Short mmCIF file of C-alpha atoms and ligand atoms in Angstrom, two decimals:
data_model
loop_
_atom_site.label_atom_id
_atom_site.label_comp_id
_atom_site.label_asym_id
_atom_site.label_seq_id
_atom_site.Cartn_x
_atom_site.Cartn_y
_atom_site.Cartn_z
CA UNK A 1 74.70 -29.45 -248.88
CA UNK A 2 72.78 -28.88 -252.31
CA UNK A 3 69.59 -30.09 -253.53
CA UNK A 4 71.36 -32.44 -255.75
CA UNK A 5 73.51 -33.73 -253.41
CA UNK A 6 70.50 -34.47 -251.31
CA UNK A 7 68.26 -35.94 -254.48
CA UNK A 8 71.35 -38.12 -254.58
CA UNK A 9 71.45 -39.50 -250.85
CA UNK A 10 67.78 -40.14 -250.68
CA UNK A 11 68.12 -41.78 -254.17
CA UNK A 12 70.65 -43.83 -252.44
CA UNK A 13 69.12 -44.78 -249.65
CA UNK A 14 65.71 -45.54 -251.00
CA UNK A 15 68.05 -48.57 -253.08
CA UNK A 16 69.84 -49.41 -250.89
CA UNK A 17 66.83 -49.42 -247.74
CA UNK A 18 65.43 -52.15 -249.54
CA UNK A 19 67.12 -54.70 -247.34
CA UNK A 20 69.19 -55.57 -250.30
CA UNK A 21 72.12 -54.17 -248.15
CA UNK A 22 71.20 -52.63 -245.22
CA UNK A 23 70.12 -55.77 -242.70
CA UNK A 24 69.23 -54.30 -239.55
CA UNK A 25 65.44 -52.98 -238.78
CA UNK A 26 64.74 -49.31 -239.66
CA UNK A 27 62.32 -49.43 -237.02
CA UNK A 28 65.10 -49.99 -234.05
CA UNK A 29 63.60 -48.57 -230.94
CA UNK A 30 65.49 -44.96 -230.11
CA UNK A 31 65.28 -44.38 -226.93
CA UNK A 32 65.95 -40.40 -227.17
CA UNK A 33 65.89 -39.75 -223.56
CA UNK A 34 64.65 -35.62 -222.19
CA UNK A 35 64.35 -35.02 -218.57
CA UNK A 36 62.10 -32.04 -217.87
CA UNK A 37 65.30 -30.13 -215.84
CA UNK A 38 62.37 -27.55 -215.48
CA UNK A 39 60.96 -30.05 -212.45
CA UNK A 40 64.52 -31.66 -211.51
CA UNK A 41 66.26 -28.17 -210.71
CA UNK A 42 66.70 -26.69 -208.86
CA UNK A 43 67.72 -29.33 -206.52
CA UNK A 44 70.14 -29.17 -203.34
CA UNK A 45 73.31 -31.29 -204.70
CA UNK A 46 74.31 -30.99 -200.92
CA UNK A 47 71.73 -33.92 -200.75
CA UNK A 48 73.00 -35.96 -203.44
CA UNK A 49 74.56 -39.12 -201.43
CA UNK A 50 76.72 -41.13 -203.30
CA UNK A 51 78.41 -44.54 -201.34
CA UNK A 52 81.33 -43.45 -198.93
CA UNK A 53 83.73 -45.72 -200.87
CA UNK A 54 82.69 -44.02 -204.20
CA UNK A 55 85.78 -42.79 -206.37
CA UNK A 56 86.02 -39.18 -206.91
CA UNK A 57 88.59 -39.13 -209.66
CA UNK A 58 90.01 -36.50 -212.17
CA UNK A 59 91.58 -38.15 -215.78
CA UNK A 60 93.96 -36.74 -218.32
CA UNK A 61 95.78 -38.45 -220.48
CA UNK A 62 100.08 -38.27 -221.65
CA UNK A 63 100.32 -36.82 -224.56
CA UNK A 64 97.50 -33.68 -223.80
CA UNK A 65 99.44 -32.78 -220.98
CA UNK A 66 103.37 -33.70 -220.43
CA UNK A 67 104.78 -32.02 -223.02
CA UNK A 68 108.02 -33.39 -225.77
CA UNK A 69 106.64 -36.22 -227.25
CA UNK A 70 107.62 -38.03 -230.04
CA UNK A 71 104.82 -40.06 -231.21
CA UNK A 72 102.78 -40.44 -233.89
CA UNK A 73 100.16 -38.32 -232.77
CA UNK A 74 103.12 -35.50 -232.64
CA UNK A 75 104.36 -36.66 -236.24
CA UNK A 76 100.23 -36.05 -237.47
CA UNK A 77 100.52 -32.48 -235.65
CA UNK A 78 102.88 -31.18 -238.07
CA UNK A 79 101.89 -33.50 -241.05
CA UNK A 80 98.43 -31.97 -240.95
CA UNK A 81 100.12 -28.58 -240.15
CA UNK A 82 97.48 -28.65 -236.71
CA UNK A 83 98.75 -26.77 -233.48
CA UNK A 84 101.79 -28.52 -232.03
CA UNK A 85 101.22 -30.35 -228.78
CA UNK A 86 103.93 -29.14 -227.73
CA UNK A 87 105.34 -28.71 -224.00
CA UNK A 88 101.80 -29.01 -223.37
CA UNK A 89 101.47 -28.52 -219.71
CA UNK A 90 104.53 -28.91 -218.92
CA UNK A 91 103.63 -32.02 -216.95
CA UNK A 92 106.49 -33.88 -217.31
CA UNK A 93 108.67 -31.06 -215.16
CA UNK A 94 105.70 -29.85 -212.99
CA UNK A 95 104.12 -33.41 -212.14
CA UNK A 96 104.72 -32.97 -208.25
CA UNK A 97 103.23 -28.58 -208.69
CA UNK A 98 100.21 -30.48 -210.61
CA UNK A 99 99.88 -33.27 -207.60
CA UNK A 100 98.73 -30.23 -205.00
CA UNK A 101 96.42 -29.06 -207.52
CA UNK A 102 94.87 -32.88 -207.68
CA UNK A 103 95.27 -32.72 -203.75
CA UNK A 104 93.25 -29.28 -203.65
CA UNK A 105 90.15 -30.62 -205.35
CA UNK A 106 90.14 -33.13 -202.37
CA UNK A 107 89.75 -35.92 -204.77
CA UNK A 108 90.61 -39.12 -204.46
CA UNK A 109 92.02 -41.01 -207.11
CA UNK A 110 93.76 -40.01 -210.77
CA UNK A 111 93.61 -41.50 -213.83
CA UNK A 112 96.66 -40.84 -216.13
CA UNK A 113 98.49 -42.65 -219.30
CA UNK A 114 101.60 -43.84 -219.35
CA UNK A 115 103.36 -42.32 -222.63
CA UNK A 116 104.29 -45.51 -224.60
CA UNK A 117 106.67 -43.84 -227.47
CA UNK A 118 109.06 -42.62 -223.85
CA UNK A 119 108.77 -45.86 -222.09
CA UNK A 120 109.81 -47.99 -225.54
CA UNK A 121 111.08 -45.43 -228.39
CA UNK A 122 113.11 -47.64 -230.39
CA UNK A 123 111.45 -51.15 -230.47
CA UNK A 124 112.20 -53.18 -227.41
CA UNK A 125 114.44 -50.99 -226.07
CA UNK A 126 112.53 -49.34 -222.70
CA UNK A 127 113.72 -46.08 -221.37
CA UNK A 128 114.82 -46.56 -217.58
CA UNK A 129 114.46 -42.84 -217.03
CA UNK A 130 111.27 -43.10 -218.62
CA UNK A 131 110.39 -45.86 -216.00
CA UNK A 132 111.91 -43.95 -212.94
CA UNK A 133 109.46 -41.17 -213.71
CA UNK A 134 106.38 -42.73 -213.56
CA UNK A 135 108.06 -44.53 -210.35
CA UNK A 136 107.94 -40.79 -209.32
CA UNK A 137 104.75 -39.81 -210.01
CA UNK A 138 102.86 -42.56 -208.42
CA UNK A 139 105.09 -42.34 -205.63
CA UNK A 140 103.86 -38.85 -205.04
CA UNK A 141 100.41 -39.44 -205.95
CA UNK A 142 99.90 -42.27 -203.15
CA UNK A 143 102.40 -40.52 -200.55
CA UNK A 144 99.48 -37.26 -201.11
CA UNK A 145 96.46 -40.35 -200.89
CA UNK A 146 95.68 -40.04 -204.15
CA UNK A 147 94.93 -43.81 -205.77
CA UNK A 148 96.88 -44.29 -209.35
CA UNK A 149 95.12 -45.24 -212.41
CA UNK A 150 97.07 -46.32 -215.18
CA UNK A 151 95.82 -46.28 -219.03
CA UNK A 152 98.41 -48.10 -220.86
CA UNK A 153 96.99 -46.68 -224.38
CA UNK A 154 95.31 -43.30 -224.50
CA UNK A 155 95.26 -43.16 -228.20
CA UNK A 156 99.01 -42.72 -228.70
CA UNK A 157 101.91 -44.92 -229.31
CA UNK A 158 105.80 -45.16 -230.49
CA UNK A 159 106.35 -44.30 -234.31
CA UNK A 160 107.59 -47.98 -234.82
CA UNK A 161 104.02 -48.68 -234.03
CA UNK A 162 102.94 -47.13 -236.04
CA UNK A 163 105.10 -47.87 -239.10
CA UNK A 164 103.80 -51.40 -238.17
CA UNK A 165 100.18 -50.35 -238.80
CA UNK A 166 99.99 -50.27 -235.65
CA UNK A 167 96.37 -51.91 -234.64
CA UNK A 168 95.27 -52.44 -238.26
CA UNK A 169 97.45 -55.80 -238.35
CA UNK A 170 96.66 -58.19 -235.61
CA UNK A 171 100.05 -59.53 -235.61
CA UNK A 172 100.84 -56.44 -233.86
CA UNK A 173 98.89 -56.68 -230.88
CA UNK A 174 102.12 -58.78 -229.36
CA UNK A 175 104.19 -55.46 -229.09
CA UNK A 176 101.71 -53.77 -227.35
CA UNK A 177 100.84 -56.65 -224.78
CA UNK A 178 104.61 -56.49 -224.06
CA UNK A 179 104.53 -53.23 -223.06
CA UNK A 180 101.85 -53.54 -221.43
CA UNK A 181 103.66 -56.49 -219.25
CA UNK A 182 106.51 -54.57 -218.25
CA UNK A 183 104.41 -51.78 -217.08
CA UNK A 184 102.79 -53.93 -214.74
CA UNK A 185 105.81 -55.93 -213.36
CA UNK A 186 107.08 -52.25 -212.82
CA UNK A 187 104.07 -50.55 -211.54
CA UNK A 188 101.33 -53.45 -210.12
CA UNK A 189 102.77 -53.35 -206.45
CA UNK A 190 101.52 -50.12 -205.86
CA UNK A 191 99.24 -49.79 -208.58
CA UNK A 192 95.44 -51.38 -208.18
CA UNK A 193 93.17 -49.95 -211.14
CA UNK A 194 94.27 -50.41 -214.81
CA UNK A 195 92.53 -49.24 -218.06
CA UNK A 196 93.85 -51.18 -221.18
CA UNK A 197 92.56 -49.07 -223.90
CA UNK A 198 90.96 -45.70 -223.90
CA UNK A 199 87.80 -45.34 -226.06
CA UNK A 200 88.87 -47.92 -228.47
CA UNK A 201 85.44 -47.08 -230.17
CA UNK A 202 86.57 -43.55 -231.08
CA UNK A 203 90.44 -44.35 -231.99
CA UNK A 204 88.85 -46.18 -234.79
CA UNK A 205 86.38 -44.05 -235.84
CA UNK A 206 88.10 -40.62 -235.84
CA UNK A 207 91.80 -42.55 -237.59
CA UNK A 208 89.85 -44.12 -239.74
CA UNK A 209 86.76 -43.47 -241.03
CA UNK A 210 86.87 -39.33 -240.50
CA UNK A 211 90.50 -39.47 -240.50
CA UNK A 212 91.00 -36.72 -238.17
CA UNK A 213 92.92 -38.65 -235.57
CA UNK A 214 95.91 -40.54 -237.16
CA UNK A 215 96.56 -42.66 -239.30
CA UNK A 216 94.02 -40.35 -241.22
CA UNK A 217 92.69 -42.98 -243.39
CA UNK A 218 89.35 -43.08 -244.59
CA UNK A 219 87.71 -46.83 -244.91
CA UNK A 220 84.86 -48.10 -243.59
CA UNK A 221 86.01 -51.81 -243.43
CA UNK A 222 89.24 -50.88 -241.90
CA UNK A 223 87.11 -49.55 -239.15
CA UNK A 224 85.80 -52.87 -238.44
CA UNK A 225 89.33 -54.80 -238.46
CA UNK A 226 90.69 -52.52 -235.90
CA UNK A 227 87.94 -52.26 -233.46
CA UNK A 228 88.39 -55.82 -233.71
CA UNK A 229 91.73 -55.94 -233.22
CA UNK A 230 91.69 -53.45 -230.00
CA UNK A 231 89.43 -55.86 -228.71
CA UNK A 232 91.77 -58.78 -229.17
CA UNK A 233 94.70 -56.24 -227.55
CA UNK A 234 92.60 -55.74 -225.03
CA UNK A 235 91.91 -59.31 -224.25
CA UNK A 236 95.50 -60.58 -224.93
CA UNK A 237 96.41 -57.82 -222.31
CA UNK A 238 94.18 -58.58 -219.31
CA UNK A 239 94.90 -62.47 -219.67
CA UNK A 240 98.47 -61.38 -219.60
CA UNK A 241 98.53 -58.73 -216.35
CA UNK A 242 96.17 -61.62 -214.62
CA UNK A 243 98.79 -64.48 -214.81
CA UNK A 244 101.11 -62.03 -213.25
CA UNK A 245 102.16 -60.75 -210.14
CA UNK A 246 99.87 -59.02 -208.66
CA UNK A 247 96.95 -59.82 -211.51
CA UNK A 248 94.62 -60.92 -208.75
CA UNK A 249 94.89 -58.08 -206.65
CA UNK A 250 94.52 -55.58 -209.92
CA UNK A 251 91.30 -54.30 -211.21
CA UNK A 252 91.38 -54.30 -214.97
CA UNK A 253 89.07 -52.77 -217.50
CA UNK A 254 88.99 -50.89 -220.56
CA UNK A 255 87.42 -47.34 -221.03
CA UNK A 256 84.92 -46.68 -223.79
CA UNK A 257 83.37 -43.80 -225.49
CA UNK A 258 79.30 -43.41 -225.43
CA UNK A 259 77.61 -41.58 -227.74
CA UNK A 260 74.28 -41.81 -228.62
CA UNK A 261 73.18 -40.60 -232.19
CA UNK A 262 69.42 -40.14 -232.55
CA UNK A 263 67.13 -39.00 -235.11
CA UNK A 264 66.42 -35.27 -234.82
CA UNK A 265 63.14 -35.74 -236.87
CA UNK A 266 60.61 -38.01 -235.16
CA UNK A 267 56.99 -38.62 -234.99
CA UNK A 268 56.28 -39.57 -238.54
CA UNK A 269 57.47 -42.81 -239.67
CA UNK A 270 56.07 -42.37 -243.25
CA UNK A 271 58.30 -39.09 -243.02
CA UNK A 272 61.73 -40.14 -245.36
CA UNK A 273 63.71 -37.64 -243.45
CA UNK A 274 63.22 -39.92 -240.35
CA UNK A 275 64.03 -42.96 -242.08
CA UNK A 276 67.05 -41.64 -243.23
CA UNK A 277 67.94 -40.37 -240.02
CA UNK A 278 67.22 -43.31 -238.02
CA UNK A 279 69.31 -44.87 -240.63
CA UNK A 280 72.45 -42.79 -240.34
CA UNK A 281 72.13 -43.42 -236.46
CA UNK A 282 71.22 -46.89 -236.58
CA UNK A 283 75.38 -47.13 -237.92
CA UNK A 284 77.16 -44.66 -236.33
CA UNK A 285 75.70 -46.20 -232.77
CA UNK A 286 76.74 -49.61 -234.20
CA UNK A 287 80.01 -48.42 -235.81
CA UNK A 288 81.20 -45.64 -232.76
CA UNK A 289 80.05 -47.70 -229.91
CA UNK A 290 76.89 -49.90 -229.71
CA UNK A 291 78.62 -52.84 -231.64
CA UNK A 292 81.45 -53.17 -228.85
CA UNK A 293 79.80 -53.07 -226.30
CA UNK A 294 77.66 -55.84 -227.60
CA UNK A 295 80.87 -57.66 -227.55
CA UNK A 296 81.35 -56.80 -224.18
CA UNK A 297 77.84 -58.25 -223.12
CA UNK A 298 78.05 -61.62 -225.25
CA UNK A 299 81.23 -62.34 -226.43
CA UNK A 300 80.29 -61.66 -230.02
CA UNK A 301 81.11 -58.78 -232.27
CA UNK A 302 79.64 -58.48 -235.23
CA UNK A 303 80.21 -55.56 -237.58
CA UNK A 304 78.29 -55.14 -240.25
CA UNK A 305 77.75 -52.07 -242.10
CA UNK A 306 76.45 -51.15 -245.79
CA UNK A 307 79.60 -49.49 -247.09
CA UNK A 308 77.43 -46.15 -248.59
CA UNK A 309 77.99 -45.21 -245.09
CA UNK A 310 81.57 -44.02 -245.91
CA UNK A 311 79.91 -41.57 -248.33
CA UNK A 312 77.19 -40.55 -246.66
CA UNK A 313 79.52 -39.67 -243.23
CA UNK A 314 82.66 -38.51 -245.37
CA UNK A 315 81.95 -37.68 -249.32
CA UNK A 316 84.33 -40.19 -250.10
CA UNK A 317 84.14 -43.71 -252.14
CA UNK A 318 84.45 -46.99 -250.29
CA UNK A 319 85.93 -49.40 -251.91
CA UNK A 320 84.46 -52.41 -250.77
CA UNK A 321 79.75 -52.89 -250.90
CA UNK A 322 79.64 -54.20 -247.36
CA UNK A 323 82.03 -54.00 -244.70
CA UNK A 324 81.87 -56.88 -241.90
CA UNK A 325 83.92 -58.43 -239.61
CA UNK A 326 82.92 -60.95 -237.03
CA UNK A 327 84.63 -62.71 -234.42
CA UNK A 328 83.31 -64.47 -231.77
CA UNK A 329 85.27 -64.58 -228.23
CA UNK A 330 84.72 -68.50 -226.78
CA UNK A 331 88.17 -70.15 -225.07
CA UNK A 332 87.61 -73.91 -225.00
CA UNK A 333 84.27 -73.50 -226.58
CA UNK A 334 82.88 -72.62 -222.86
CA UNK A 335 79.97 -70.26 -222.26
CA UNK A 336 81.25 -66.14 -222.54
CA UNK A 337 81.26 -64.53 -219.60
CA UNK A 338 82.18 -60.58 -219.32
CA UNK A 339 84.15 -61.37 -215.99
CA UNK A 340 86.74 -63.61 -218.08
CA UNK A 341 87.87 -60.75 -219.14
CA UNK A 342 86.80 -57.38 -218.00
CA UNK A 343 87.24 -56.83 -214.28
CA UNK A 344 85.12 -53.04 -214.46
CA UNK A 345 84.02 -51.48 -217.43
CA UNK A 346 84.71 -47.25 -217.73
CA UNK A 347 82.55 -45.35 -219.90
CA UNK A 348 83.20 -42.39 -221.27
CA UNK A 349 79.29 -40.36 -222.12
CA UNK A 350 80.27 -36.56 -223.14
CA UNK A 351 76.70 -36.20 -224.80
CA UNK A 352 74.50 -37.64 -227.26
CA UNK A 353 74.26 -35.90 -230.84
CA UNK A 354 70.86 -35.67 -232.59
CA UNK A 355 71.35 -36.52 -236.86
CA UNK A 356 69.45 -34.19 -238.79
CA UNK A 357 69.93 -34.11 -242.69
CA UNK A 358 68.77 -31.00 -243.07
CA UNK A 359 71.53 -28.87 -240.81
CA UNK A 360 74.34 -28.54 -243.49
CA UNK A 361 76.39 -27.00 -240.02
CA UNK A 362 75.96 -29.45 -237.33
CA UNK A 363 80.33 -29.60 -237.17
CA UNK A 364 79.76 -26.27 -235.75
CA UNK A 365 76.07 -25.91 -235.05
CA UNK A 366 74.81 -29.27 -233.70
CA UNK A 367 70.94 -29.69 -233.81
CA UNK A 368 69.40 -29.35 -231.24
CA UNK A 369 66.08 -29.77 -228.77
CA UNK A 370 64.20 -26.33 -226.92
CA UNK A 371 66.20 -25.51 -224.28
CA UNK A 372 68.99 -27.09 -224.78
CA UNK A 373 73.05 -26.03 -224.07
CA UNK A 374 75.44 -26.13 -226.16
CA UNK A 375 79.24 -26.75 -225.24
CA UNK A 376 82.18 -25.45 -227.02
CA UNK A 377 83.16 -28.68 -228.33
CA UNK A 378 80.43 -28.28 -229.89
CA UNK A 379 77.75 -30.54 -228.58
CA UNK A 380 74.61 -29.93 -226.00
CA UNK A 381 74.89 -30.90 -222.24
CA UNK A 382 73.12 -33.97 -222.16
CA UNK A 383 73.14 -35.54 -218.34
CA UNK A 384 70.69 -38.19 -219.93
CA UNK A 385 73.29 -39.30 -222.22
CA UNK A 386 75.24 -40.69 -218.99
CA UNK A 387 72.23 -41.62 -217.36
CA UNK A 388 71.72 -44.18 -221.14
CA UNK A 389 75.37 -45.19 -220.69
CA UNK A 390 74.75 -46.54 -217.29
CA UNK A 391 72.11 -48.59 -218.57
CA UNK A 392 73.38 -49.90 -221.49
CA UNK A 393 76.69 -50.42 -220.04
CA UNK A 394 74.59 -52.71 -216.80
CA UNK A 395 74.26 -55.62 -219.31
CA UNK A 396 77.87 -56.48 -219.25
CA UNK A 397 77.65 -57.25 -215.40
CA UNK A 398 80.65 -55.87 -213.53
CA UNK A 399 81.35 -52.56 -212.09
CA UNK A 400 80.55 -49.57 -214.06
CA UNK A 401 82.98 -46.34 -213.83
CA UNK A 402 82.03 -42.62 -215.40
CA UNK A 403 86.01 -42.72 -216.41
CA UNK A 404 86.27 -39.57 -217.98
CA UNK A 405 83.22 -37.32 -218.93
CA UNK A 406 83.29 -33.47 -218.59
CA UNK A 407 82.73 -30.06 -221.00
CA UNK A 408 85.13 -27.68 -223.02
CA UNK A 409 83.33 -24.32 -221.90
CA UNK A 410 86.58 -21.35 -222.24
CA UNK A 411 83.99 -18.88 -220.63
CA UNK A 412 83.45 -21.41 -217.37
CA UNK A 413 79.64 -20.38 -217.37
CA UNK A 414 78.50 -23.34 -218.00
CA UNK A 415 80.60 -26.21 -216.58
CA UNK A 416 79.06 -25.99 -212.94
CA UNK A 417 75.55 -26.41 -214.82
CA UNK A 418 77.41 -29.55 -216.34
CA UNK A 419 78.73 -31.21 -212.97
CA UNK A 420 75.47 -30.74 -211.07
CA UNK A 421 73.28 -31.79 -214.20
CA UNK A 422 75.88 -35.17 -214.74
CA UNK A 423 75.71 -36.28 -211.09
CA UNK A 424 72.84 -35.79 -210.94
CA UNK A 425 72.29 -38.71 -213.03
CA UNK A 426 74.98 -40.93 -212.16
CA UNK A 427 73.32 -40.41 -208.49
CA UNK A 428 70.25 -41.33 -209.59
CA UNK A 429 71.45 -44.12 -211.95
CA UNK A 430 72.79 -45.26 -208.24
CA UNK A 431 69.71 -45.12 -206.28
CA UNK A 432 68.11 -47.64 -209.00
CA UNK A 433 71.06 -49.93 -208.30
CA UNK A 434 72.80 -49.66 -211.16
CA UNK A 435 76.58 -50.89 -209.57
CA UNK A 436 78.57 -47.11 -210.76
CA UNK A 437 81.87 -46.50 -208.17
CA UNK A 438 83.17 -43.68 -209.45
CA UNK A 439 83.33 -40.59 -211.41
CA UNK A 440 85.61 -39.11 -213.15
CA UNK A 441 86.03 -35.55 -214.51
CA UNK A 442 88.11 -34.84 -217.99
CA UNK A 443 90.11 -33.02 -217.03
CA UNK A 444 92.03 -31.40 -214.41
CA UNK A 445 93.61 -28.33 -216.40
CA UNK A 446 93.00 -27.61 -219.88
CA UNK A 447 95.39 -29.18 -221.97
CA UNK A 448 96.01 -30.54 -226.14
CA UNK A 449 92.35 -31.37 -227.41
CA UNK A 450 93.31 -33.58 -230.55
CA UNK A 451 92.45 -32.40 -233.92
CA UNK A 452 90.91 -29.34 -232.06
CA UNK A 453 94.49 -27.98 -230.47
CA UNK A 454 94.44 -25.49 -227.84
CA UNK A 455 91.15 -24.03 -228.54
CA UNK A 456 89.01 -26.09 -226.47
CA UNK A 457 89.50 -25.75 -222.42
CA UNK A 458 87.99 -28.53 -220.46
CA UNK A 459 90.15 -28.09 -217.27
CA UNK A 460 88.84 -27.33 -213.47
CA UNK A 461 92.05 -25.15 -213.66
CA UNK A 462 92.44 -22.92 -216.57
CA UNK A 463 96.47 -23.32 -217.82
CA UNK A 464 97.91 -19.60 -219.40
CA UNK A 465 99.89 -21.44 -221.65
CA UNK A 466 102.54 -18.92 -222.28
CA UNK A 467 103.25 -18.70 -218.87
CA UNK A 468 101.98 -22.20 -217.45
CA UNK A 469 100.42 -20.34 -214.64
CA UNK A 470 97.46 -22.58 -213.75
CA UNK A 471 94.14 -21.18 -211.82
CA UNK A 472 91.38 -23.26 -210.56
CA UNK A 473 87.68 -21.98 -212.25
CA UNK A 474 84.37 -21.42 -210.44
CA UNK A 475 83.31 -24.60 -211.99
CA UNK A 476 86.30 -26.55 -210.86
CA UNK A 477 85.09 -25.13 -206.86
CA UNK A 478 81.84 -26.41 -207.97
CA UNK A 479 83.39 -30.32 -208.23
CA UNK A 480 85.68 -29.75 -205.23
CA UNK A 481 82.73 -28.50 -202.97
CA UNK A 482 80.71 -31.23 -203.90
CA UNK A 483 83.09 -33.88 -202.63
CA UNK A 484 83.83 -32.10 -199.99
CA UNK A 485 80.39 -32.27 -198.82
CA UNK A 486 80.23 -35.83 -199.99
CA UNK A 487 83.75 -36.82 -198.02
CA UNK A 488 82.39 -34.78 -195.12
CA UNK A 489 78.70 -36.77 -194.97
CA UNK A 490 80.55 -39.84 -194.91
C1 LIG B 1 89.30 -38.24 -224.64
C2 LIG B 1 90.01 -37.34 -224.53
C3 LIG B 1 89.06 -36.07 -224.82
C4 LIG B 1 88.16 -35.82 -224.12
C5 LIG B 1 87.41 -34.45 -224.87
C6 LIG B 1 87.41 -38.33 -224.61
O1 LIG B 1 87.00 -38.67 -226.04
O2 LIG B 1 89.47 -39.55 -224.33
O3 LIG B 1 91.29 -37.83 -224.81
O4 LIG B 1 90.52 -34.89 -224.21
O5 LIG B 1 87.67 -36.61 -224.94
O6 LIG B 1 87.24 -34.24 -226.29
#
């Protein structure tokens, strides 16, 4: 960042912090958590005791593994010159063989998504071949004693839906509900756990603020609109499915990404740099996950962001002064109850991030504290963020699942540590009576990592994309052994 730019930022900050636009208290209490791993490790992980009915799983999503999709992401890849997802892991043809890989891990659940663009490539016309494909996938999972968990929207949808402006327009929610109902009609006899939407916060943040996901926009106001519409879409789908046959016996929830942002500079409340980082961290949390989380706790979504944040985060000028969206859920003026719209809450805590205004390379080399270990993504291994996320989500008052977390680690020299630490954090929370029911590692195998293409290796199995050969990594062995030990001792 040049000196001139920095000066401009501080100048603007000083103006805006005077409570003209920025309403939230800048002294907002941040709770960065750093455990002393020297004291915790080595832990005899064999002794970690999870409840006997704990769900052990792995996660994937359709566009990232199936191959030959034709959705809004396929278009985006071409238009932005990204890696093309192309045949990905060719899971569409190799799903039976891949179920063998899942089985070999010893997990008892598999979370995957249904590719809406394959089911309904043309508006209103459902494709029987695609419907049958997922029937067969589900049947094969079940005959292998693996519980299927369906996600209905994992970042992708048909091009016709994108052309109608997708979730920017509240009137489009009905198309998603129609698709969800059809899927529930097809599979709810066999599938008992459903996630409506994967990471609404990431979808809105990456697609409408950073512009690195489709539709590639940068508009702080639209982030709020899309976030609100995704909440509404979740509620509409939840209500519709609950009123259908099997609605009462299925668990329906949402999967929310929780990445905490904290100021890098701490310890001196008069330091303007620290103040500025607190200010940015506050809004990043607010936009990315906290206001949505707050909605599920209180029934009120109150997105309120000084639009100048758009300039700070993206270098582009906002077209409003103050981005504000408010949504209150209170049917028939009844008191809000989270259990009216959720049976469980999925959290996806990968890490927490330090906002350091002196670091101009944060995208590539994040600021970290001494002793932190960075993953390939790049962010740090931070099991503390899982514990914090569980604590934050516990206020909703429904069972919690870690529906995803994982590490990009091409050398596979940090995956074992990651798995052990993150499971330690989950176990600690369970011992403290937090209601955590399951853990799904992301991901079964290497796959198409969105704007990072094939460069990021999240897999328990390595995939050779030339030959489609899959091989279990050492880190995968660790996960397998921990599960084996848990299941054997339960
Ligand atoms: C998403 C996945 C993604 C993973 C790793 C999550 O945000 O749900 O689709 O691959 O993180 O970045």
